[in-house]
Short mmCIF file of C-alpha atoms and ligand atoms in Angstrom, two decimals:
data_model
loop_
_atom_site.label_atom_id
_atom_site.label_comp_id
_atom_site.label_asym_id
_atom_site.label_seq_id
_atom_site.Cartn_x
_atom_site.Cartn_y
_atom_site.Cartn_z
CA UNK A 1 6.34 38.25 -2.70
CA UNK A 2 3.96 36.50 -0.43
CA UNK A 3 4.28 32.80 -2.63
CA UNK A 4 6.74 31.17 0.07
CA UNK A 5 5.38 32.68 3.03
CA UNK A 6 3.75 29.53 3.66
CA UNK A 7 6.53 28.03 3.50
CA UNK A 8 8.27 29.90 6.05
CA UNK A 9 4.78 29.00 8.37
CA UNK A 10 5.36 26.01 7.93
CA UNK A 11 8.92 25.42 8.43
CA UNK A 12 7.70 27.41 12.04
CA UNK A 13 5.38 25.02 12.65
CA UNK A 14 7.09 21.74 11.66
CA UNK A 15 10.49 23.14 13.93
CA UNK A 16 7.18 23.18 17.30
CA UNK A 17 6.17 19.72 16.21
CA UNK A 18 10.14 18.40 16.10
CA UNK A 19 10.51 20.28 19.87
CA UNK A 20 7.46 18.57 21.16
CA UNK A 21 8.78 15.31 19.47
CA UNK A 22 6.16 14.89 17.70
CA UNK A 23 7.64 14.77 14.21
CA UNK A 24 8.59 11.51 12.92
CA UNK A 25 8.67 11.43 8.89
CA UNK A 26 11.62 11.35 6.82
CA UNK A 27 13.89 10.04 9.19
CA UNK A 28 16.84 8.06 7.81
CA UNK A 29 16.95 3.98 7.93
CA UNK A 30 19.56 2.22 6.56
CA UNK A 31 18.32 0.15 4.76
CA UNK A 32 15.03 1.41 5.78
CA UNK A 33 13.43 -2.39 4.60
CA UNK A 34 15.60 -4.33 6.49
CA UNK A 35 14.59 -6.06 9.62
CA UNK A 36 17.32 -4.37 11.97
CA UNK A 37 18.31 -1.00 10.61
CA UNK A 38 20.54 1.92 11.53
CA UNK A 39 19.07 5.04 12.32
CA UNK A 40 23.12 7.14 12.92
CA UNK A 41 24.50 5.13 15.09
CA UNK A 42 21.86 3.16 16.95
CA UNK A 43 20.63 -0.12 15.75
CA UNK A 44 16.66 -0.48 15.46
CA UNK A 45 14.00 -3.16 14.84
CA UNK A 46 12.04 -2.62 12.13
CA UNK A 47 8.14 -2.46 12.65
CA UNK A 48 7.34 0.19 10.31
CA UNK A 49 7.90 -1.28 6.33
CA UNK A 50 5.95 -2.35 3.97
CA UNK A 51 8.36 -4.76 2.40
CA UNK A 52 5.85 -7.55 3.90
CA UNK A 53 7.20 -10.68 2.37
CA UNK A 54 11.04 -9.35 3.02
CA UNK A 55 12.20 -9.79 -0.29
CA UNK A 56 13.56 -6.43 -0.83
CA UNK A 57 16.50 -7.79 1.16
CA UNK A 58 15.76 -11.51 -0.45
CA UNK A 59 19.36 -12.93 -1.88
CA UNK A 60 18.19 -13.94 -4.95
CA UNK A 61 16.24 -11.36 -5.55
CA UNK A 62 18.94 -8.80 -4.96
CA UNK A 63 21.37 -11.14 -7.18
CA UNK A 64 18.71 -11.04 -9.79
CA UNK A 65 18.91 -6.73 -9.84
CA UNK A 66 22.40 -6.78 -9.30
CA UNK A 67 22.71 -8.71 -12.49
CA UNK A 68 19.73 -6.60 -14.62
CA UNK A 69 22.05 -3.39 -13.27
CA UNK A 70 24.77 -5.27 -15.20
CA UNK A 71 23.11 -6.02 -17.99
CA UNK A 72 20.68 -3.27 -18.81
CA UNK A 73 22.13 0.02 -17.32
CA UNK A 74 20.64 1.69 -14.86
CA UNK A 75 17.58 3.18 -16.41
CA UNK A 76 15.88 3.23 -19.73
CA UNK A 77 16.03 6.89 -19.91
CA UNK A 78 12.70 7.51 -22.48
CA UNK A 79 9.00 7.10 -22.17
CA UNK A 80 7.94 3.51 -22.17
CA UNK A 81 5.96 4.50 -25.61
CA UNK A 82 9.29 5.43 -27.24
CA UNK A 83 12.13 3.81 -26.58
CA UNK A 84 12.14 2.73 -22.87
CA UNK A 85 10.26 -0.68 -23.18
CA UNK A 86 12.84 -3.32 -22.97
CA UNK A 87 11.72 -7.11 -22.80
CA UNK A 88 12.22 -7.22 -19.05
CA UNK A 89 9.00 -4.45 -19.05
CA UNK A 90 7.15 -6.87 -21.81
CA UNK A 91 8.38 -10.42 -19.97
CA UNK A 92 7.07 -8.84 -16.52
CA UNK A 93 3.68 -8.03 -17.96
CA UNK A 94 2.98 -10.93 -19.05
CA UNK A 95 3.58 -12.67 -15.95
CA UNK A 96 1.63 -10.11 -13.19
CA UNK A 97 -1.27 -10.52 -16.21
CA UNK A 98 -0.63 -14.42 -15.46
CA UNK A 99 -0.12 -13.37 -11.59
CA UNK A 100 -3.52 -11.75 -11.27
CA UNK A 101 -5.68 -13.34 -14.01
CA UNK A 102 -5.87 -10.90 -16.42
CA UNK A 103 -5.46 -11.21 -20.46
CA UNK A 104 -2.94 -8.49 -20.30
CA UNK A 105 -1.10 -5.55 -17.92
CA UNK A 106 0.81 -2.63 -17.92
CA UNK A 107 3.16 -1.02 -15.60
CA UNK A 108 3.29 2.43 -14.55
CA UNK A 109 6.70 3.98 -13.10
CA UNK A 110 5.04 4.23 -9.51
CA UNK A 111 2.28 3.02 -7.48
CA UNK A 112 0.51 6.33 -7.38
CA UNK A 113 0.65 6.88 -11.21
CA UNK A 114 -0.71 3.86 -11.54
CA UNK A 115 -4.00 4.77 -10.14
CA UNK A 116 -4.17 7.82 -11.30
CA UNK A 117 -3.10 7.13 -14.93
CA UNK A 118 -5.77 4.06 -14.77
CA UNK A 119 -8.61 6.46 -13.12
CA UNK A 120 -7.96 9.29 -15.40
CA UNK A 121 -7.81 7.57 -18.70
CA UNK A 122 -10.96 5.44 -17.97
CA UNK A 123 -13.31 7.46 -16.60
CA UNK A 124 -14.09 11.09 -17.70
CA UNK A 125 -16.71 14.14 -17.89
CA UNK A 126 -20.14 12.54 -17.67
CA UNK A 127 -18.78 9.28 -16.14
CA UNK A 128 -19.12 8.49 -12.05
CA UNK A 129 -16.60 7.34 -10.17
CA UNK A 130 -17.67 6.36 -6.77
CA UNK A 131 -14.91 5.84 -4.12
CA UNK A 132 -14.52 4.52 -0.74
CA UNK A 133 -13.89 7.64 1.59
CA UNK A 134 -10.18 5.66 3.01
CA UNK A 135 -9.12 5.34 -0.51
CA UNK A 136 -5.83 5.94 -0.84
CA UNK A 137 -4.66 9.90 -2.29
CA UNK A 138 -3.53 8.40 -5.72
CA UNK A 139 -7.15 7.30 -6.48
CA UNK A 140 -8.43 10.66 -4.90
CA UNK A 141 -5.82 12.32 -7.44
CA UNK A 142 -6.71 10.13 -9.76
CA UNK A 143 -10.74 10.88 -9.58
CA UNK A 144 -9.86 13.95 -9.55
CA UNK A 145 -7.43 14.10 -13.03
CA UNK A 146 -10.49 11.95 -14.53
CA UNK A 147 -12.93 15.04 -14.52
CA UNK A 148 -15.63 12.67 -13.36
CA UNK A 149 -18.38 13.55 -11.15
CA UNK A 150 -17.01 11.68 -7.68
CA UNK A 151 -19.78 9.97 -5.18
CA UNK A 152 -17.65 9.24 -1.97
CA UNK A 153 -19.20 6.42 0.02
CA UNK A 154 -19.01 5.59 3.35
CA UNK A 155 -15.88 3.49 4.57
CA UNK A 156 -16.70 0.10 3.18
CA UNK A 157 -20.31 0.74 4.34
CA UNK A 158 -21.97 -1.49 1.38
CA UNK A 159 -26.03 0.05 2.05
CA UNK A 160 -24.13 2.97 1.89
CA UNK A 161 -23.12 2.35 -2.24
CA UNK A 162 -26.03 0.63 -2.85
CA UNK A 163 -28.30 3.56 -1.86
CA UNK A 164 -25.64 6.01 -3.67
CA UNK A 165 -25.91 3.64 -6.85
CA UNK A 166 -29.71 3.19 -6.47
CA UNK A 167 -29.71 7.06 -6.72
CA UNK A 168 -27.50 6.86 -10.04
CA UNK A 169 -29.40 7.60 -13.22
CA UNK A 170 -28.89 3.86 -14.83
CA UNK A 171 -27.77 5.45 -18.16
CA UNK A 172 -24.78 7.01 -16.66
CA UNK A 173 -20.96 4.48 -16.71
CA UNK A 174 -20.13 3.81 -13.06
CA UNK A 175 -16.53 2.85 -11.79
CA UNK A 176 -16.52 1.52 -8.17
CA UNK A 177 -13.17 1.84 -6.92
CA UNK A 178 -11.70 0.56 -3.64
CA UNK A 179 -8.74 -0.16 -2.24
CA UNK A 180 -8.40 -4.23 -1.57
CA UNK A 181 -6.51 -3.71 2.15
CA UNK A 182 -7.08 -0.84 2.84
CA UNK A 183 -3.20 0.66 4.29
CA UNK A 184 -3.65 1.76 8.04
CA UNK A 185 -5.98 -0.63 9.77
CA UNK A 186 -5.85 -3.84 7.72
CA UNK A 187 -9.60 -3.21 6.81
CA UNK A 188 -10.09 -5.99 4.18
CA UNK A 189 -13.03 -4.30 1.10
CA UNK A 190 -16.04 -6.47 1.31
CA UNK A 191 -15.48 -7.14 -2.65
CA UNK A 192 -17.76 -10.00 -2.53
CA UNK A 193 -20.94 -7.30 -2.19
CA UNK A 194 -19.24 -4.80 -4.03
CA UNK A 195 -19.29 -7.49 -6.91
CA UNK A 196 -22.48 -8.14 -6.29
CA UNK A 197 -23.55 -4.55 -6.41
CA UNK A 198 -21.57 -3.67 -9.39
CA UNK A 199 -23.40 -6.29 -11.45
CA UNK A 200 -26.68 -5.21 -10.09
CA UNK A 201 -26.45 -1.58 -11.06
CA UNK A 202 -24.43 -2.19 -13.82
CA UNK A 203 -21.32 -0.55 -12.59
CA UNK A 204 -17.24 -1.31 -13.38
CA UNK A 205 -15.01 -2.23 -10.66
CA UNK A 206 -11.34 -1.44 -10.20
CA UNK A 207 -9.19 -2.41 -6.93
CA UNK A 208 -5.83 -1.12 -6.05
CA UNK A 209 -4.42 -4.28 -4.28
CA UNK A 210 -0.96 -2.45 -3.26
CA UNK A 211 -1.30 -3.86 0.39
CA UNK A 212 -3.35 -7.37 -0.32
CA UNK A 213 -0.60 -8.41 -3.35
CA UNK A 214 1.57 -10.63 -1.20
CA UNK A 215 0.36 -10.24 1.78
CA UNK A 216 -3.26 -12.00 1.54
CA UNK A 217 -4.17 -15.08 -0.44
CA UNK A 218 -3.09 -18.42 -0.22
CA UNK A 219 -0.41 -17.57 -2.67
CA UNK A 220 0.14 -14.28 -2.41
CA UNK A 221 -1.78 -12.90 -4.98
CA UNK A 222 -4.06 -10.93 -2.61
CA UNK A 223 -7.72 -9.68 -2.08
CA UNK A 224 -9.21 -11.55 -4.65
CA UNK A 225 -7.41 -14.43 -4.12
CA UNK A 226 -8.43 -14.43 -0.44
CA UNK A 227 -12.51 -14.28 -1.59
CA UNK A 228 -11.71 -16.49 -4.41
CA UNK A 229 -12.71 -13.50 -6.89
CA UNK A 230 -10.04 -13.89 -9.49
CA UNK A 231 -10.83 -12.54 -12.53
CA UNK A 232 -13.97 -11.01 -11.18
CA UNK A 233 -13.32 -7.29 -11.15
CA UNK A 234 -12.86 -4.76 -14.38
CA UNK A 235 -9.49 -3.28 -13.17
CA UNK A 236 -6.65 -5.35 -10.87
CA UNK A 237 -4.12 -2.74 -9.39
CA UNK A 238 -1.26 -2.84 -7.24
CA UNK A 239 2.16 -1.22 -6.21
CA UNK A 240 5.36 -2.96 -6.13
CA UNK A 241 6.22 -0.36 -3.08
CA UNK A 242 4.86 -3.52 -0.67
CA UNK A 243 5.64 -6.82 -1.25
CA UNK A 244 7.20 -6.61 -4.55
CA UNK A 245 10.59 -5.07 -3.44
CA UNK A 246 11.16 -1.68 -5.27
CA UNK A 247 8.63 0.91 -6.85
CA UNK A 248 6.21 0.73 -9.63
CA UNK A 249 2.65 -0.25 -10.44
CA UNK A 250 0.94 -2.32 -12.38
CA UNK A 251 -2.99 -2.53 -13.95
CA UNK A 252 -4.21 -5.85 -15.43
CA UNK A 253 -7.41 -6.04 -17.42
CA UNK A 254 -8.40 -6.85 -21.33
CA UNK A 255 -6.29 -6.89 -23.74
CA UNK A 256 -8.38 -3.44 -25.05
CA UNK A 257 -7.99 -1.32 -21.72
CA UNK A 258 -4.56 -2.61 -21.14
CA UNK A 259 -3.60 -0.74 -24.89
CA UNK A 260 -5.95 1.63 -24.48
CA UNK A 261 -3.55 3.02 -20.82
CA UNK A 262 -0.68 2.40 -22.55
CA UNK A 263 -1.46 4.54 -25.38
CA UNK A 264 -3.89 6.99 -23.55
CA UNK A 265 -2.80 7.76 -19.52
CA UNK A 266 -0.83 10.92 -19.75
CA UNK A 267 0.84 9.37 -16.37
CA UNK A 268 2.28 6.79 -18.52
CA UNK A 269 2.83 8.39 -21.77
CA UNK A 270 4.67 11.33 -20.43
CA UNK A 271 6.75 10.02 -18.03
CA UNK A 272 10.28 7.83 -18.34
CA UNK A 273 10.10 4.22 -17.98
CA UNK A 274 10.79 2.64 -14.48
CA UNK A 275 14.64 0.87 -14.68
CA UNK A 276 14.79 -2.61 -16.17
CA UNK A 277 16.68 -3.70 -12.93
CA UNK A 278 13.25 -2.89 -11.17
CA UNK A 279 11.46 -5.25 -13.75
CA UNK A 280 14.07 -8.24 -13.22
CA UNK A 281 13.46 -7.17 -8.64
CA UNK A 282 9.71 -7.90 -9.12
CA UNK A 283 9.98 -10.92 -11.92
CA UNK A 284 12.64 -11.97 -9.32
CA UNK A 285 10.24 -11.75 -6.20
CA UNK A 286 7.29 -13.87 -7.83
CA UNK A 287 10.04 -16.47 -8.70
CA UNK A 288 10.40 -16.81 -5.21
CA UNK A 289 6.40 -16.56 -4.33
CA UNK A 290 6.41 -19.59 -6.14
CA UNK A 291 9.27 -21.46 -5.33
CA UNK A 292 9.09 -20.33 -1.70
CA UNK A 293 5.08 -20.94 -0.74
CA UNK A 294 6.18 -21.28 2.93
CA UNK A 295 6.89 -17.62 3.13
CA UNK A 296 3.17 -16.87 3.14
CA UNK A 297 2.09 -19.45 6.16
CA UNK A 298 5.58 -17.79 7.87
CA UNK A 299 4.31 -13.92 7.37
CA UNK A 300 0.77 -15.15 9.03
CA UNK A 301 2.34 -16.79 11.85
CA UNK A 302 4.97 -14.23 12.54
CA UNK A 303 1.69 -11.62 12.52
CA UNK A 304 -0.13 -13.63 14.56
CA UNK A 305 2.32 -13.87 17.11
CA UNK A 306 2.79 -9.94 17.26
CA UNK A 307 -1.10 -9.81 17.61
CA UNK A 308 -1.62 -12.19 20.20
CA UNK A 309 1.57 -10.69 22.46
CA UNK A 310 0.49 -7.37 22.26
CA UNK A 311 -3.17 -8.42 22.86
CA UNK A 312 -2.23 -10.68 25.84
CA UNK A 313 -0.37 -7.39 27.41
CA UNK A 314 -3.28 -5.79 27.05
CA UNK A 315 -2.84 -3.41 23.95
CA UNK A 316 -6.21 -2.28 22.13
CA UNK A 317 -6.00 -3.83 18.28
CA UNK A 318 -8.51 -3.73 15.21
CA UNK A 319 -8.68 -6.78 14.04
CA UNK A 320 -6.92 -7.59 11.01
CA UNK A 321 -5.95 -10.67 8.89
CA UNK A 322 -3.38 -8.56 7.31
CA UNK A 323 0.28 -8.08 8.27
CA UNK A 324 -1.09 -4.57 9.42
CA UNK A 325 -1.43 -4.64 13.30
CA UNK A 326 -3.28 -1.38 14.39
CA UNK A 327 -2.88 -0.41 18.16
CA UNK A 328 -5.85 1.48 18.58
CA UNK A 329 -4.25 4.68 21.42
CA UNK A 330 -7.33 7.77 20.73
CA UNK A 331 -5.50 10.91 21.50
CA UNK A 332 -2.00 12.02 19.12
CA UNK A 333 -0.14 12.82 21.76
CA UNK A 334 0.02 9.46 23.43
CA UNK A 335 0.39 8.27 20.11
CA UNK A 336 3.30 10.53 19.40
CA UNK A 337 4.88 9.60 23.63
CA UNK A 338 4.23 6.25 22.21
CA UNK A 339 6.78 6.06 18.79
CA UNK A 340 9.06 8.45 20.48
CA UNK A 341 9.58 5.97 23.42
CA UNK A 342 9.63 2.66 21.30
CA UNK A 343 12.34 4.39 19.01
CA UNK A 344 14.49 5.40 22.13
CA UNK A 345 13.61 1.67 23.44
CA UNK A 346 15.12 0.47 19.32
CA UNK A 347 11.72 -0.22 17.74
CA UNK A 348 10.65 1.64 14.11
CA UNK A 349 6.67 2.16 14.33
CA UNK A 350 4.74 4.34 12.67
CA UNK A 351 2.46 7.37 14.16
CA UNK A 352 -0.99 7.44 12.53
CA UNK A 353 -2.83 10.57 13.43
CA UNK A 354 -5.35 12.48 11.48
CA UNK A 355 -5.99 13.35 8.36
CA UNK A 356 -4.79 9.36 7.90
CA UNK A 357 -7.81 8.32 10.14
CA UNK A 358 -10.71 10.49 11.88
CA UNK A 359 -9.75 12.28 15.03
CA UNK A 360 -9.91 10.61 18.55
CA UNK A 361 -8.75 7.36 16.65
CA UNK A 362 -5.17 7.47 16.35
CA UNK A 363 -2.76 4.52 16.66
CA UNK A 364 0.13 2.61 16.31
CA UNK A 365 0.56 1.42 12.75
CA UNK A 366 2.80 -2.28 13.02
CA UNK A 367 3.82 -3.73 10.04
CA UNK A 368 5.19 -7.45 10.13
CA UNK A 369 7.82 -8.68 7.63
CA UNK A 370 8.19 -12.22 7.00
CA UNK A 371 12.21 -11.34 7.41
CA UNK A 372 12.23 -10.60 11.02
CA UNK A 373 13.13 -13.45 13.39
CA UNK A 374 11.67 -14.52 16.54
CA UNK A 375 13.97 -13.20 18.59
CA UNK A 376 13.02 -9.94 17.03
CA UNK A 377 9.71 -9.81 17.34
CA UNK A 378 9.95 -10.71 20.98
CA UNK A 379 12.76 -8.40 21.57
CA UNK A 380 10.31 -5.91 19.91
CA UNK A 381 7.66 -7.21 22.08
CA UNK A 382 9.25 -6.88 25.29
CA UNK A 383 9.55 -3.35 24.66
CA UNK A 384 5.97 -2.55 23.71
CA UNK A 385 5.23 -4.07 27.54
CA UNK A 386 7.56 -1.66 29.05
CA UNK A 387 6.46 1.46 26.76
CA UNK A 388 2.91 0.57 27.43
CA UNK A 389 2.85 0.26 30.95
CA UNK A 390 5.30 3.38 31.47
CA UNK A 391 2.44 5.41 29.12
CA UNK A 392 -0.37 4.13 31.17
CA UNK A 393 -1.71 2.50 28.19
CA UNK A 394 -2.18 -0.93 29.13
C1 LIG B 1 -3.38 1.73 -1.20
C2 LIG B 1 -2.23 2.37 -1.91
N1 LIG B 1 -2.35 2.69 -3.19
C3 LIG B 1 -1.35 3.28 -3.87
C4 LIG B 1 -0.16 3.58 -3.26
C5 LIG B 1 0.91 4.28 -4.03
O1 LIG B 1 1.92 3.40 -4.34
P1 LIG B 1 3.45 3.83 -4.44
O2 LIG B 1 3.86 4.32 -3.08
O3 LIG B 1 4.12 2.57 -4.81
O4 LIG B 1 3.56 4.89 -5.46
C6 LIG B 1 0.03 3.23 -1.93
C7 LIG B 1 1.31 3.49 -1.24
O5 LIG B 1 1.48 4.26 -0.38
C8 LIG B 1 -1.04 2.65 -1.22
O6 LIG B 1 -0.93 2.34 0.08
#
């Protein structure tokens, strides 16, 4: 039977890219969102999570799914439409509807089911869904579930839309879909003209704001918040993956579409409810959004102070308001040299190589975390400088 010989090809070729060290996913962190973690027994620094705001590892936050754990069980073990809704679900979608401006929301089991559920239940045969070419895979997967005919634009290139929309026959129902930070540069969506667009040609707008919730705004509650757009797009998405300490998704919108994906997105309907515990980690982390405002000015200085020290040594970065810092390198196997050599030296980063971004552009993904102390990040620093200079890179 020929079915797994791919498999066996590519067990062949992942065991070259492991002896050529250029193989660096699923290694093992514990706990992989911490700012120092273990990797066996060798203590790193943490430059490669998404757990921007730290409050995976935030006290009262853990306290708070410690005692849902307690309370609730670990899981709700049934769909959300049957019996797996418990009031934590209800109480938390009430609040990210209040978090995000919406009149209502609903949360999916993960980020990625999220935008596909969303995608596929709103737009359909006939419809057009025109998407950002960086978009992430779940709204590719998503477009893709949907049945809709798919115009990929050019990465927020905005007289790229407008001449694909001017080419749209006006009768036809348009979904513009980006995402709001877009995950391995820090590229920020120019919403403002997509807005503008979108009213012009008549077309819906959904964002998936998994990197921008937390991480951009002046409280946290991301890309729209940043261009003062709240409430000014069709469909607000995000992840709780990021900032929002655990997994899940959410959509907010009217009251309608909100019922209409809870009763209509196979994603949702046929698949078990995520645990109450992760409903009390994420009601738990906008507690402390609001009681703790000064972890958003300390995630922009801590970023700041990566970018400037790595830019002063001479590193090449896109620029970036985000907690993203992207070391622009160009070739993968400097890029691979590169993580291999900051992981021997104890820092996490993460390899970006194509298909993530187009070829000759690799780099260094850096992620901050509010968590991680000064003494970290210059500790971390210190080794960039001697990686850098022993790679010929700056
Ligand atoms: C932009 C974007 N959308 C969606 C997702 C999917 O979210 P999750 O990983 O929480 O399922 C991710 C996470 O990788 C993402 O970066």
């Amino acid at each position: 039977m020929a079915l797994f010989d791919k498999c066996r090809e590519f067990a062949r070729l992942i065991q070259g890219l492991k002896e050529r060290r250029e193989f660096f996913y699923l290694r093992e962190f514990d706990p992989a969102a911490s700012s120092v973690v273990s990797m066996g027994a060798r203590e790193l620094i943490m430059l490669g999570s998404n757990n921007y705001l730290g409050l995976a590892t935030h006290p009262r936050v853990v306290e708070a799914t410690r005692q849902a754990v307690a309370e609730y069980g670990t899981g709700a073990c049934s769909s959300r439409v049957l019996t797996g809704t418990t009031s934590l679900h209800a109480r938390l979608e009430r609040r990210l509807a209040e978090f995000k401006g919406t009149e209502d929301a609903v949360v999916f089991s993960t980020g990625f089911m999220t935008m596909m559920g969303t995608i596929s239940a709103i737009a359909g045969k006939g419809d057009l869904v025109l998407s950002d070419e960086f978009n992430h895979a779940s709204i590719v997967e998503g477009c893709r579930l949907a049945g809709a005919d798919v115009v990929v634009y050019r990465h927020n290139d905005m007289t790229d839309l407008e001449e694909r929309l001017a080419k749209c026959a006006p009768e036809r129902d348009k979904l513009i879909v980006t995402d709001g930070v877009f995950s391995m540069k820090g590229t920020i969506a120019d919403l403002p003209r997509i807005r503008a667009l979108a009213t012009e040609y008549e077309a819906a707008v959904m964002v998936d704001d998994a990197h921008g919730t937390g991480a951009l705004g002046a409280t946290g509650r991301g890309t729209l918040e940043h261009f003062g757009m709240e409430g000014e797009v069709d469909l607000i998405c995000g992840t709780f993956s990021k900032s929002l300490g655990t997994t899940g998704g959410f959509t907010g919108s009217t009251l309608d579409v909100v019922t209409f994906l809870k009763l209509q997105s196979r994603p949702f309907i046929f698949s078990a409810s995520p645990p109450p515990s992760s409903m009390a980690t994420v009601l738990a982390c906008l507690d402390v959004m609001r009681d703790e405002p000064e972890l958003f000015e300390r995630l922009r200085t801590k970023s700041e102070f990566v970018k400037k020290g790595l830019a002063e040594m001479g590193f090449r970065l896109e620029p970036t308001v985000t907690p993203i810092v992207p070391i622009l390198i160009g070739d993968d196997s400097t890029v691979f040299r590169m993580a291999g050599e900051l992981e021997d030296e104890g820092v996490v980063v993460n390899p970006v190589v194509p298909p993530a971004v187009p070829p000759g552009s690799s780099l260094i993904r850096v992620s901050v975390m509010a968590s991680l102390s000064d003494e970290e990040l210059g500790r971390a620093l210190t080794k960039f400088g001697i990686v850098g200079r022993r790679l010929g890179i700056i």
